[in-house]
Coordinates of C-alpha atoms in Angstrom, one line a residue:
Chain A
M1 CA 15.3 34.1 -21.2
P2 CA 14.1 33.7 -17.6
L3 CA 11.4 31.2 -16.7
K4 CA 8.0 32.7 -16.8
R5 CA 5.5 32.0 -14.0
F6 CA 3.5 28.9 -14.7
D7 CA 0.5 27.3 -13.0
R8 CA 1.4 23.7 -13.6
P9 CA 3.9 21.9 -15.8
V10 CA 3.1 20.2 -19.1
I11 CA 4.1 16.5 -18.7
L12 CA 5.2 14.2 -21.4
G13 CA 5.3 10.4 -20.9
M14 CA 7.9 8.4 -22.8
V15 CA 7.2 4.7 -22.0
G16 CA 8.4 1.5 -23.6
D17 CA 10.4 -1.6 -23.0
S18 CA 14.1 -1.6 -22.1
A19 CA 16.3 0.0 -24.8
S20 CA 13.3 0.9 -27.0
G21 CA 14.8 4.4 -27.7
K22 CA 13.2 6.4 -24.9
T23 CA 16.2 8.4 -23.9
T24 CA 17.2 9.3 -27.5
L25 CA 13.7 10.6 -28.3
A26 CA 13.3 12.3 -24.9
R27 CA 16.6 14.1 -25.2
G28 CA 15.7 15.5 -28.6
V29 CA 12.3 16.7 -27.4
A30 CA 14.0 18.4 -24.4
R31 CA 16.5 20.1 -26.7
I32 CA 13.6 21.6 -28.7
L33 CA 11.7 22.7 -25.6
G34 CA 14.9 24.2 -24.1
E35 CA 16.8 22.1 -21.6
H36 CA 16.6 24.7 -18.9
R37 CA 12.8 24.5 -19.1
V38 CA 12.6 20.7 -18.8
A39 CA 12.8 18.5 -15.7
A40 CA 13.6 14.9 -16.6
I41 CA 12.3 12.0 -14.5
R42 CA 13.3 8.4 -15.1
T43 CA 11.0 5.9 -13.6
D44 CA 13.9 3.4 -13.2
D45 CA 14.8 5.5 -10.2
Y46 CA 11.7 4.0 -8.5
H47 CA 13.3 0.5 -8.5
R48 CA 12.7 -1.0 -5.1
Y49 CA 15.7 -3.4 -5.2
T50 CA 19.4 -3.3 -6.1
R51 CA 20.5 -5.4 -9.0
A52 CA 21.9 -8.0 -6.5
E53 CA 18.6 -8.1 -4.6
R54 CA 16.7 -8.7 -7.9
A55 CA 19.0 -11.5 -8.7
M56 CA 18.2 -13.0 -5.3
N57 CA 14.4 -12.6 -5.3
G58 CA 14.0 -13.4 -9.0
L59 CA 12.0 -10.3 -9.9
S60 CA 12.9 -8.4 -13.1
A61 CA 13.1 -4.6 -13.1
L62 CA 9.9 -4.7 -15.3
D63 CA 7.8 -6.2 -12.5
P64 CA 5.7 -3.6 -10.7
R65 CA 6.5 -5.5 -7.4
A66 CA 10.2 -4.5 -8.0
N67 CA 9.2 -0.8 -8.1
Y68 CA 7.7 1.7 -5.7
M69 CA 4.6 2.1 -7.9
D70 CA 2.5 3.9 -5.4
I71 CA 5.3 6.4 -4.8
L72 CA 5.7 6.9 -8.5
E73 CA 2.0 7.6 -8.8
Q74 CA 2.2 10.0 -5.8
H75 CA 5.2 11.9 -7.3
L76 CA 3.6 12.2 -10.7
G77 CA 0.5 13.7 -9.0
L78 CA 2.7 16.1 -7.0
L79 CA 4.6 17.2 -10.1
S80 CA 1.5 17.7 -12.1
Q81 CA 0.3 20.1 -9.4
G82 CA 3.6 22.0 -9.7
K83 CA 5.0 20.7 -6.4
P84 CA 8.6 19.6 -5.8
I85 CA 9.4 15.9 -5.0
L86 CA 12.3 14.2 -3.3
K87 CA 13.0 11.5 -5.9
P88 CA 14.7 8.2 -5.2
V89 CA 17.8 7.4 -7.2
Y90 CA 18.8 4.1 -8.9
D91 CA 22.4 4.1 -10.2
H92 CA 22.4 2.1 -13.4
A93 CA 26.2 2.0 -13.5
T94 CA 26.4 0.0 -10.2
G95 CA 22.9 -1.4 -9.9
T96 CA 22.5 0.1 -6.5
L97 CA 20.2 2.6 -4.8
A98 CA 21.6 6.1 -4.0
P99 CA 20.4 9.0 -1.8
A100 CA 17.2 10.8 -2.9
E101 CA 17.5 14.0 -4.9
Y102 CA 15.3 17.1 -4.9
V103 CA 13.4 17.9 -8.1
T104 CA 11.6 21.2 -8.7
P105 CA 9.0 21.2 -11.4
K106 CA 9.8 23.2 -14.5
P107 CA 7.4 24.3 -17.3
F108 CA 8.0 20.9 -19.0
I109 CA 8.5 17.5 -17.4
I110 CA 9.6 14.4 -19.4
V111 CA 8.9 11.2 -17.6
E112 CA 10.7 8.3 -19.2
G113 CA 10.6 4.7 -18.2
L114 CA 9.2 1.2 -18.2
L115 CA 6.0 1.6 -16.2
G116 CA 4.6 5.1 -16.4
Y117 CA 1.1 4.2 -17.6
S118 CA 0.3 1.4 -15.2
T119 CA -2.5 3.0 -13.3
K120 CA -5.3 5.4 -14.3
E121 CA -4.0 7.9 -11.6
M122 CA -0.6 7.9 -13.3
R123 CA -2.0 8.2 -16.8
D124 CA -4.2 11.2 -15.8
C125 CA -1.0 13.1 -14.9
F126 CA 0.3 13.3 -18.5
D127 CA -0.5 15.8 -21.2
V128 CA 1.1 13.8 -23.9
K129 CA 1.6 10.0 -23.8
V130 CA 4.1 8.4 -26.1
Y131 CA 4.9 4.7 -26.3
L132 CA 8.0 3.3 -28.0
D133 CA 7.4 0.2 -30.0
P134 CA 10.4 -0.6 -32.2
E135 CA 10.9 -3.8 -34.2
E136 CA 12.0 -6.4 -31.6
D137 CA 15.3 -7.4 -33.4
L138 CA 16.2 -3.7 -33.4
R139 CA 15.5 -3.4 -29.7
V140 CA 17.6 -6.4 -28.9
D141 CA 20.5 -4.9 -30.8
W142 CA 20.1 -1.5 -29.1
K143 CA 19.9 -3.2 -25.7
V144 CA 23.1 -5.2 -26.2
Q145 CA 24.9 -2.1 -27.4
R146 CA 23.7 0.1 -24.6
D147 CA 24.0 -2.3 -21.7
T148 CA 27.5 -3.5 -22.6
A149 CA 28.8 0.0 -23.3
E150 CA 27.2 1.9 -20.4
R151 CA 25.9 -0.5 -17.7
G152 CA 28.8 -2.9 -17.4
Y153 CA 27.1 -6.0 -18.7
T154 CA 28.5 -8.7 -21.0
R155 CA 26.7 -9.6 -24.1
D156 CA 25.8 -13.0 -22.6
Q157 CA 24.4 -11.3 -19.5
V158 CA 22.2 -9.0 -21.6
M159 CA 20.8 -12.0 -23.6
A160 CA 20.1 -13.9 -20.3
S161 CA 18.3 -10.8 -19.0
L162 CA 16.2 -10.6 -22.1
E163 CA 15.3 -14.2 -21.8
K164 CA 14.3 -13.8 -18.2
R165 CA 12.1 -10.9 -19.1
R166 CA 10.4 -12.7 -22.0
S167 CA 7.2 -13.1 -20.0
D168 CA 7.4 -9.8 -18.1
S169 CA 7.4 -7.6 -21.2
P170 CA 4.0 -8.9 -22.5
T171 CA 2.6 -9.0 -19.0
Y172 CA 3.6 -5.6 -17.7
I173 CA 5.1 -3.4 -20.5
H174 CA 3.1 -4.1 -23.7
P175 CA -0.4 -3.5 -22.2
Q176 CA 0.6 0.2 -21.6
R177 CA 0.8 0.7 -25.4
A178 CA -3.0 0.9 -25.5
F179 CA -3.0 4.1 -23.4
A180 CA -0.6 6.1 -25.6
D181 CA -1.6 9.1 -27.7
I182 CA 1.2 8.3 -30.1
V183 CA 3.0 4.9 -30.7
V184 CA 6.4 5.4 -32.3
Q185 CA 7.7 2.4 -34.3
F186 CA 11.3 2.5 -35.6
R187 CA 11.8 -0.2 -38.3
R188 CA 14.5 -1.4 -40.6
P189 CA 13.6 -0.5 -44.2
E190 CA 12.7 -3.4 -46.5
G191 CA 15.9 -5.2 -47.5
Q192 CA 18.1 -3.3 -45.2
E193 CA 18.4 -5.7 -42.2
D194 CA 21.7 -4.2 -41.0
E195 CA 20.3 -0.6 -40.6
R196 CA 20.4 0.4 -36.9
G197 CA 20.5 4.2 -36.9
A198 CA 20.1 7.2 -39.1
H199 CA 18.2 5.6 -42.0
L200 CA 15.6 3.6 -40.0
D201 CA 12.0 4.3 -41.1
V202 CA 9.6 5.4 -38.5
R203 CA 5.8 5.0 -38.1
H204 CA 3.7 7.1 -35.8
I205 CA 0.4 5.5 -34.8
L206 CA -1.8 8.5 -34.0
R207 CA -4.8 8.0 -31.8
P208 CA -7.5 10.7 -31.6
T209 CA -6.9 11.2 -27.9
L210 CA -4.8 14.3 -28.9
P211 CA -5.6 17.0 -31.3
H212 CA -3.1 16.1 -34.0
P213 CA -2.0 18.8 -36.4
N214 CA -3.4 18.9 -39.9
L215 CA -0.7 16.8 -41.6
A216 CA -2.1 17.2 -45.1
P217 CA 0.3 20.0 -46.2
L218 CA 3.2 17.8 -45.1
V219 CA 2.0 14.8 -46.9
D220 CA 1.3 16.8 -50.0
A221 CA 4.9 18.2 -49.8
G222 CA 6.5 14.8 -49.5
A223 CA 6.9 12.1 -52.1
K224 CA 4.7 9.0 -51.4
N225 CA 7.8 6.9 -50.6
E226 CA 9.1 9.5 -48.2
L227 CA 6.0 10.4 -46.2
S228 CA 2.6 8.8 -46.0
L229 CA -0.5 9.2 -43.9
D230 CA -2.9 6.2 -43.9
L231 CA -6.2 5.4 -42.3
T232 CA -5.8 1.8 -41.1
R233 CA -6.6 -0.6 -38.2
D234 CA -4.1 -0.9 -35.3
E235 CA -3.1 -4.4 -34.1
D236 CA -6.1 -4.3 -31.7
G237 CA -8.5 -3.6 -34.6
K238 CA -9.1 0.0 -33.6
P239 CA -9.0 2.7 -36.4
V240 CA -5.9 4.9 -36.4
D241 CA -4.0 7.2 -38.6
V242 CA -0.5 6.0 -39.4
L243 CA 2.1 8.6 -40.3
G244 CA 5.1 7.0 -42.2
L245 CA 8.5 8.7 -42.4
S246 CA 11.2 7.1 -44.5
G247 CA 14.8 6.9 -43.5
S248 CA 15.8 7.5 -47.0
M249 CA 14.3 11.0 -47.0
T250 CA 16.5 13.6 -48.6
D251 CA 17.9 16.5 -46.5
E252 CA 16.0 19.0 -48.6
R253 CA 12.7 17.2 -48.1
A254 CA 13.2 16.9 -44.3
A255 CA 14.1 20.5 -44.0
A256 CA 10.9 21.5 -45.8
L257 CA 8.8 19.3 -43.5
E258 CA 10.5 20.7 -40.5
N259 CA 9.7 24.2 -41.7
L260 CA 6.0 23.2 -42.2
L261 CA 5.8 21.9 -38.7
W262 CA 7.4 25.0 -37.2
E263 CA 4.9 27.1 -39.1
L264 CA 2.1 25.3 -37.2
I265 CA 3.4 26.7 -33.9
P266 CA 4.6 30.2 -34.7
E267 CA 4.4 31.1 -31.0
A268 CA 7.3 28.7 -30.4
S269 CA 9.6 29.9 -33.2
H270 CA 12.1 30.9 -30.6
L271 CA 12.5 27.3 -29.5
R272 CA 13.8 26.3 -32.9
D273 CA 17.1 24.5 -32.5
N274 CA 19.0 21.5 -33.8
V275 CA 16.9 18.4 -33.7
G276 CA 17.3 14.7 -34.5
E277 CA 20.9 14.2 -33.4
F278 CA 21.8 10.9 -31.8
T279 CA 25.0 9.0 -30.9
N280 CA 25.4 6.0 -33.1
A281 CA 27.3 2.7 -32.3
D282 CA 30.5 4.3 -33.3
K283 CA 30.0 7.2 -30.9
E284 CA 29.4 9.7 -33.7
Q285 CA 26.8 12.4 -33.6
V286 CA 24.6 11.8 -36.6
V287 CA 21.3 13.2 -37.7
S288 CA 18.3 11.0 -38.5
H289 CA 15.5 12.8 -40.3
P290 CA 12.7 10.5 -39.1
L291 CA 14.0 10.9 -35.6
A292 CA 14.1 14.7 -36.0
L293 CA 10.5 14.8 -37.3
S294 CA 9.3 12.5 -34.5
Q295 CA 10.9 14.7 -31.9
L296 CA 9.3 17.7 -33.5
L297 CA 5.8 16.2 -33.7
I298 CA 6.0 15.4 -30.0
A299 CA 7.3 18.8 -29.1
Y300 CA 4.5 20.3 -31.1
H301 CA 2.0 18.7 -28.8
M302 CA 3.9 19.8 -25.7
V303 CA 4.1 23.4 -26.9
K304 CA 0.4 23.4 -27.8
A305 CA -0.5 22.1 -24.4
A306 CA 1.8 24.7 -22.8
L307 CA 0.2 27.6 -24.7
G308 CA -3.1 26.7 -23.1
I309 CA -1.5 27.1 -19.6
H310 CA 1.5 29.5 -19.7
V311 CA 3.8 31.6 -21.8
I312 CA 6.8 29.7 -23.0
Chain B
M1 CA -3.8 -8.6 17.8
P2 CA -4.0 -7.7 14.2
L3 CA -4.1 -4.1 13.2
K4 CA -7.6 -2.7 12.8
R5 CA -8.6 -0.7 9.8
F6 CA -8.0 3.0 10.4
D7 CA -9.0 6.1 8.5
R8 CA -5.9 8.2 9.4
P9 CA -3.1 7.9 11.8
V10 CA -2.8 9.8 15.1
I11 CA 0.4 11.8 14.9
L12 CA 2.6 12.9 17.8
G13 CA 5.2 15.6 17.5
M14 CA 8.3 15.4 19.7
V15 CA 10.3 18.5 18.9
G16 CA 13.3 20.1 20.7
D17 CA 16.9 21.0 20.4
S18 CA 19.6 18.4 19.8
A19 CA 20.0 15.9 22.7
S20 CA 16.9 17.3 24.6
G21 CA 15.6 13.8 25.3
K22 CA 13.3 13.3 22.3
T23 CA 14.3 9.7 21.5
T24 CA 14.1 8.5 25.1
L25 CA 10.6 10.0 25.6
A26 CA 9.4 8.9 22.1
R27 CA 10.6 5.3 22.6
G28 CA 8.7 5.0 25.9
V29 CA 5.5 6.4 24.3
A30 CA 5.9 3.9 21.4
R31 CA 6.2 1.1 23.9
I32 CA 3.0 2.0 25.6
L33 CA 1.1 2.4 22.3
G34 CA 2.6 -0.9 21.0
E35 CA 5.6 -0.7 18.8
H36 CA 3.9 -2.7 16.0
R37 CA 1.3 0.0 15.9
V38 CA 3.8 2.9 15.7
A39 CA 5.7 4.3 12.7
A40 CA 8.7 6.5 13.8
I41 CA 9.9 9.4 11.7
R42 CA 13.0 11.4 12.5
T43 CA 13.1 14.7 10.8
D44 CA 17.0 14.6 10.8
D45 CA 16.4 12.3 7.8
Y46 CA 15.4 15.4 5.9
H47 CA 18.9 16.9 6.2
R48 CA 19.8 18.3 2.8
Y49 CA 23.6 18.0 3.2
T50 CA 26.2 15.5 4.5
R51 CA 28.2 16.4 7.6
A52 CA 31.1 17.3 5.3
E53 CA 29.0 19.5 3.1
R54 CA 27.7 21.4 6.2
A55 CA 31.2 21.9 7.4
M56 CA 31.9 23.4 3.9
N57 CA 28.9 25.6 3.6
G58 CA 28.8 26.7 7.2
L59 CA 25.2 25.7 7.8
S60 CA 24.3 23.9 11.0
A61 CA 21.8 21.0 10.9
L62 CA 19.4 23.3 12.8
D63 CA 19.1 25.7 9.9
P64 CA 16.0 25.2 7.8
R65 CA 18.1 25.9 4.7
A66 CA 20.1 22.7 5.6
N67 CA 16.9 20.7 5.5
Y68 CA 14.3 19.7 2.9
M69 CA 11.6 21.7 4.7
D70 CA 9.0 21.7 1.9
I71 CA 9.4 17.9 1.5
L72 CA 9.1 17.3 5.3
E73 CA 5.9 19.4 5.2
Q74 CA 4.6 17.4 2.1
H75 CA 5.4 14.1 3.8
L76 CA 3.7 15.0 7.0
G77 CA 0.6 15.9 5.0
L78 CA 0.7 12.6 3.2
L79 CA 1.2 10.6 6.4
S80 CA -1.7 12.5 8.1
Q81 CA -3.9 11.3 5.2
G82 CA -2.8 7.8 5.7
K83 CA -0.6 7.7 2.6
P84 CA 2.8 6.0 2.3
I85 CA 6.0 8.1 1.8
L86 CA 9.5 7.4 0.4
K87 CA 11.5 9.0 3.2
P88 CA 15.0 10.2 2.7
V89 CA 17.6 8.8 5.1
Y90 CA 20.4 10.6 6.9
D91 CA 23.0 8.3 8.6
H92 CA 24.1 9.8 11.9
A93 CA 26.9 7.3 12.3
T94 CA 28.7 8.5 9.2
G95 CA 27.1 11.9 8.6
T96 CA 26.1 10.9 5.0
L97 CA 22.9 10.6 3.0
A98 CA 21.6 7.1 2.3
P99 CA 19.0 5.6 -0.1
A100 CA 15.4 6.5 0.7
E101 CA 13.2 4.1 2.5
Y102 CA 9.5 3.2 2.2
V103 CA 7.3 4.1 5.2
T104 CA 3.7 2.9 5.5
P105 CA 1.5 4.8 8.0
K106 CA 0.5 2.9 11.1
P107 CA -2.3 3.8 13.5
F108 CA 0.2 6.0 15.4
I109 CA 3.1 8.0 14.0
I110 CA 5.7 9.7 16.2
V111 CA 7.6 12.5 14.4
E112 CA 10.7 13.4 16.3
G113 CA 13.2 16.1 15.4
L114 CA 14.6 19.6 15.5
L115 CA 12.1 21.3 13.1
G116 CA 8.7 19.7 13.1
Y117 CA 6.6 22.8 14.0
S118 CA 8.3 25.3 11.6
T119 CA 5.2 26.0 9.4
K120 CA 1.5 26.1 10.0
E121 CA 1.0 23.4 7.4
M122 CA 3.4 21.1 9.4
R123 CA 1.8 22.0 12.8
D124 CA -1.7 21.2 11.4
C125 CA -0.6 17.6 10.8
F126 CA -0.2 16.8 14.5
D127 CA -2.7 15.5 17.0
V128 CA -0.4 16.1 19.9
K129 CA 2.5 18.5 20.0
V130 CA 5.3 18.0 22.6
Y131 CA 8.3 20.3 23.0
L132 CA 11.3 19.2 25.0
D133 CA 12.9 22.0 27.0
P134 CA 15.4 20.6 29.5
E135 CA 17.8 22.7 31.6
E136 CA 20.6 23.8 29.3
D137 CA 23.4 22.3 31.4
L138 CA 21.7 19.0 31.4
R139 CA 21.2 19.1 27.6
V140 CA 24.9 19.8 27.1
D141 CA 25.9 16.8 29.2
W142 CA 23.4 14.6 27.3
K143 CA 24.7 15.8 24.0
V144 CA 28.3 15.2 24.9
Q145 CA 27.4 11.7 26.1
R146 CA 25.3 10.8 23.1
D147 CA 27.5 12.2 20.3
T148 CA 30.7 10.8 21.6
A149 CA 29.2 7.3 22.3
E150 CA 27.0 7.0 19.2
R151 CA 28.0 9.5 16.5
G152 CA 31.8 9.3 16.5
Y153 CA 32.5 12.8 17.7
T154 CA 35.1 13.8 20.3
R155 CA 34.1 15.9 23.3
D156 CA 35.9 18.9 21.8
Q157 CA 34.0 18.5 18.5
V158 CA 30.7 18.4 20.4
M159 CA 31.5 21.5 22.3
A160 CA 32.6 23.3 19.1
S161 CA 29.3 22.2 17.4
L162 CA 27.3 23.6 20.4
E163 CA 29.2 26.9 20.1
K164 CA 28.5 27.1 16.4
R165 CA 24.8 26.5 17.0
R166 CA 24.5 29.1 19.7
S167 CA 22.7 31.5 17.5
D168 CA 20.8 28.9 15.5
S169 CA 19.0 27.4 18.5
P170 CA 17.2 30.6 19.5
T171 CA 16.6 31.5 15.9
Y172 CA 15.1 28.3 14.6
I173 CA 14.4 25.8 17.4
H174 CA 13.2 27.7 20.5
P175 CA 10.4 29.6 18.7
Q176 CA 8.7 26.3 18.1
R177 CA 8.1 25.9 21.9
A178 CA 5.2 28.4 21.5
F179 CA 3.2 25.9 19.4
A180 CA 3.4 22.9 21.7
D181 CA 0.4 21.5 23.6
I182 CA 2.8 20.2 26.3
V183 CA 6.3 21.5 27.1
V184 CA 8.4 18.9 29.0
Q185 CA 11.2 20.2 31.2
F186 CA 13.7 17.9 32.8
R187 CA 15.6 19.6 35.6
R188 CA 18.1 18.7 38.3
P189 CA 16.6 18.8 41.8
E190 CA 17.7 21.6 44.1
G191 CA 21.2 20.9 45.4
Q192 CA 21.7 17.8 43.2
E193 CA 23.8 19.3 40.3
D194 CA 25.2 15.9 39.4
E195 CA 21.9 14.2 38.8
R196 CA 21.6 13.2 35.1
G197 CA 19.0 10.4 34.9
A198 CA 16.5 8.5 37.0
H199 CA 16.1 11.1 39.7
L200 CA 15.6 14.2 37.6
D201 CA 12.5 16.3 38.3
V202 CA 10.2 17.0 35.4
R203 CA 7.7 19.9 34.8
H204 CA 4.9 19.7 32.2
I205 CA 3.7 23.0 31.0
L206 CA 0.1 22.3 29.9
R207 CA -1.5 24.6 27.4
P208 CA -5.3 24.5 26.9
T209 CA -4.8 23.5 23.3
L210 CA -5.5 19.9 24.3
P211 CA -8.2 18.5 26.6
H212 CA -5.9 17.5 29.4
P213 CA -7.2 14.9 31.9
N214 CA -8.6 15.9 35.2
L215 CA -5.4 15.7 37.3
A216 CA -7.0 16.5 40.6
P217 CA -7.2 12.9 41.8
L218 CA -3.5 12.5 41.0
V219 CA -2.5 15.6 42.9
D220 CA -4.6 14.6 45.8
A221 CA -3.0 11.2 45.9
G222 CA 0.6 12.6 45.8
A223 CA 2.5 14.3 48.5
K224 CA 3.0 18.0 47.7
N225 CA 6.8 17.5 47.3
E226 CA 6.2 14.6 44.9
L227 CA 3.5 16.0 42.7
S228 CA 2.1 19.5 42.1
L229 CA -0.3 21.3 39.8
D230 CA 0.0 25.1 39.7
L231 CA -1.6 27.8 37.8
T232 CA 1.1 30.2 36.7
R233 CA 2.5 32.3 33.9
D234 CA 4.7 30.8 31.3
E235 CA 7.9 32.6 30.3
D236 CA 5.9 34.5 27.6
G237 CA 3.5 35.7 30.3
K238 CA 0.6 33.4 29.1
P239 CA -1.4 31.5 31.7
V240 CA -0.6 27.8 32.0
D241 CA -1.0 24.8 34.3
V242 CA 2.4 23.4 35.5
L243 CA 2.4 19.8 36.5
G244 CA 5.5 19.0 38.7
L245 CA 6.8 15.5 39.1
S246 CA 9.6 14.9 41.5
G247 CA 12.5 12.5 40.9
S248 CA 12.5 11.5 44.5
M249 CA 9.0 10.0 44.2
T250 CA 8.7 6.6 45.8
D251 CA 8.0 3.4 43.8
E252 CA 4.7 3.0 45.6
R253 CA 3.5 6.5 44.8
A254 CA 4.5 6.3 41.2
A255 CA 2.7 3.0 40.8
A256 CA -0.4 4.5 42.3
L257 CA -0.3 7.5 40.0
E258 CA 0.2 5.2 37.0
N259 CA -2.8 3.2 38.0
L260 CA -4.9 6.4 38.2
L261 CA -3.8 7.4 34.7
W262 CA -4.6 4.0 33.3
E263 CA -8.1 4.3 34.9
L264 CA -8.7 7.4 32.9
I265 CA -8.4 5.4 29.7
P266 CA -10.0 2.1 30.4
E267 CA -10.4 1.4 26.7
A268 CA -6.7 1.2 26.4
S269 CA -6.0 -1.2 29.4
H270 CA -4.6 -3.8 26.9
L271 CA -1.9 -1.3 26.0
R272 CA -0.4 -1.4 29.5
D273 CA 3.2 -2.4 29.5
N274 CA 6.5 -1.4 31.1
V275 CA 7.1 2.3 30.9
G276 CA 9.8 4.8 31.9
E277 CA 12.9 2.7 31.2
F278 CA 15.9 4.4 29.7
T279 CA 19.6 3.6 29.2
N280 CA 21.8 5.6 31.5
A281 CA 25.4 6.7 31.0
D282 CA 26.6 3.3 32.2
K283 CA 24.4 1.5 29.6
E284 CA 22.1 0.2 32.3
Q285 CA 18.4 0.0 31.9
V286 CA 16.9 2.0 34.7
V287 CA 13.4 3.3 35.5
S288 CA 12.7 7.0 36.1
H289 CA 9.3 7.6 37.6
P290 CA 8.9 11.2 36.2
L291 CA 9.9 9.8 32.8
A292 CA 7.4 7.0 33.1
L293 CA 4.6 9.4 34.0
S294 CA 5.5 11.8 31.2
Q295 CA 5.3 9.0 28.7
L296 CA 2.0 7.9 30.1
L297 CA 0.5 11.4 30.0
I298 CA 1.5 11.8 26.4
A299 CA 0.3 8.3 25.5
Y300 CA -3.0 9.3 27.2
H301 CA -3.5 12.0 24.6
M302 CA -2.6 9.8 21.7
V303 CA -5.0 7.1 22.9
K304 CA -7.8 9.6 23.4
A305 CA -7.3 11.0 19.9
A306 CA -7.2 7.5 18.5
L307 CA -10.4 6.5 20.2
G308 CA -12.1 9.3 18.3
I309 CA -10.9 7.8 15.0
H310 CA -10.4 4.1 15.2
V311 CA -10.4 1.0 17.4
I312 CA -7.0 0.5 19.0

């Protein structure tokens, strides 16, 4: 299907600490929206220094001073107006800067990284803002696994890097949580401290900054231990809805919930595809039902936003 | 002297074919304006392909398709609003693309390159537009000298490159001449076919698109064979003033003319500095009076434009 004309792209933010699951979630959302319709931007490309330079100047990659923040803001503004950018490139494999690359906006843009919600000008560019907030022990495990497998670090180097960032995360990353429409929290189920993948539970903290779908039919369809929707107070005391999805959900229940979600956006039925796959520590493609439903809920908001602007 | 606050930079365009003398002229203007007050942009940095890629795809560097034209236009617009850019980098020594670099606007910006006046949006960004149009034989000599000395080409490679570009120059470069406020033409004096440097004559074709200074006092002060101002028709038939400066001008006469030009911009007397130096084929620093006066006339317009906007 050729791309339709569109006035401006619909932009999704996927912000969170290092190894909080941003790429896995973003990739699934892109697959639902149709990868040819999605431009992906990683804010790590806006790193100002090489890995060696950061080691010299003592700045972590989380520090805004170690990133071209004003250029990121400028580029988000240009993309949100449908204009192309010449994006810098940071090569994670070598920790060096590479030649800039040309990015044309597509109907959907997914911006994933550490620092996307730092300024009001940046935040105003997003249609949907997600913040990843997994259990800390889980994140540390994910980071060790990813950085040793893909970025050439040793386990000790990863632990040292985490230690060095211990004050930068609360200073620069965590405050962005307050600006998200949806906070996604992957957690190990009670008594299953070794769970790292397909059977993690997930909680969605839903703020009224987005028109969330009516989830009552889903909750009614799920058993209480598989799916829950609770009015509660967030860690900052503000009222929120919390949608709980259990990692022990059966395939049948998950399929029923997926069907219900698809029925909420009949205009997008042609986008239906496999969702929820991820690559586990053993390099196997596995399906996580909570992950699939998280991707679908986020895609729901992207599609709804797009329907207000252009035909998808 | 610290930089004063400024609302927007004053932007000079220095456009012309390869090896037409852009850098030499731009460097002298920057020296007059004060190098710490000048940001220099070379549009060659917007090359889309490496030298090897161009050899493969058959595009010359003069072809707009071989350049990020829309990004150049975007960046000129941002700079003209006083905003920073992350500029791509093309490395002439190796013919490869390098990591982007951060450029903060300064009170003056000099944009030098092959393709600065290609679109109306680009042209609207400039306060002063210069086009370099030297005698073709002279340009070929300059190109051979520069590309073999600084860019690692052999003489045969340079001649082959010129041959390949023979149709691209009239198609893409020459049409930009029509948009310049000042066309600068270096020429060998009658009967001195070996002259390449300090004693070249220069003609300035002055279009009424800029408020040129009253040159009558200068012309009166110069002998007819050293300095002339003539109403004539340009090669397109349009009426223009042509200011002629002779390469055989005496030091005394040139100094007197420089003094007169400085007196036209008394607010900028603190900017007075050595002008007109260039490095000749024997790597010597020499002074050319026509070059010095050309630099000064261009700087005059930059200073006049700046005085309307900010204190310099």
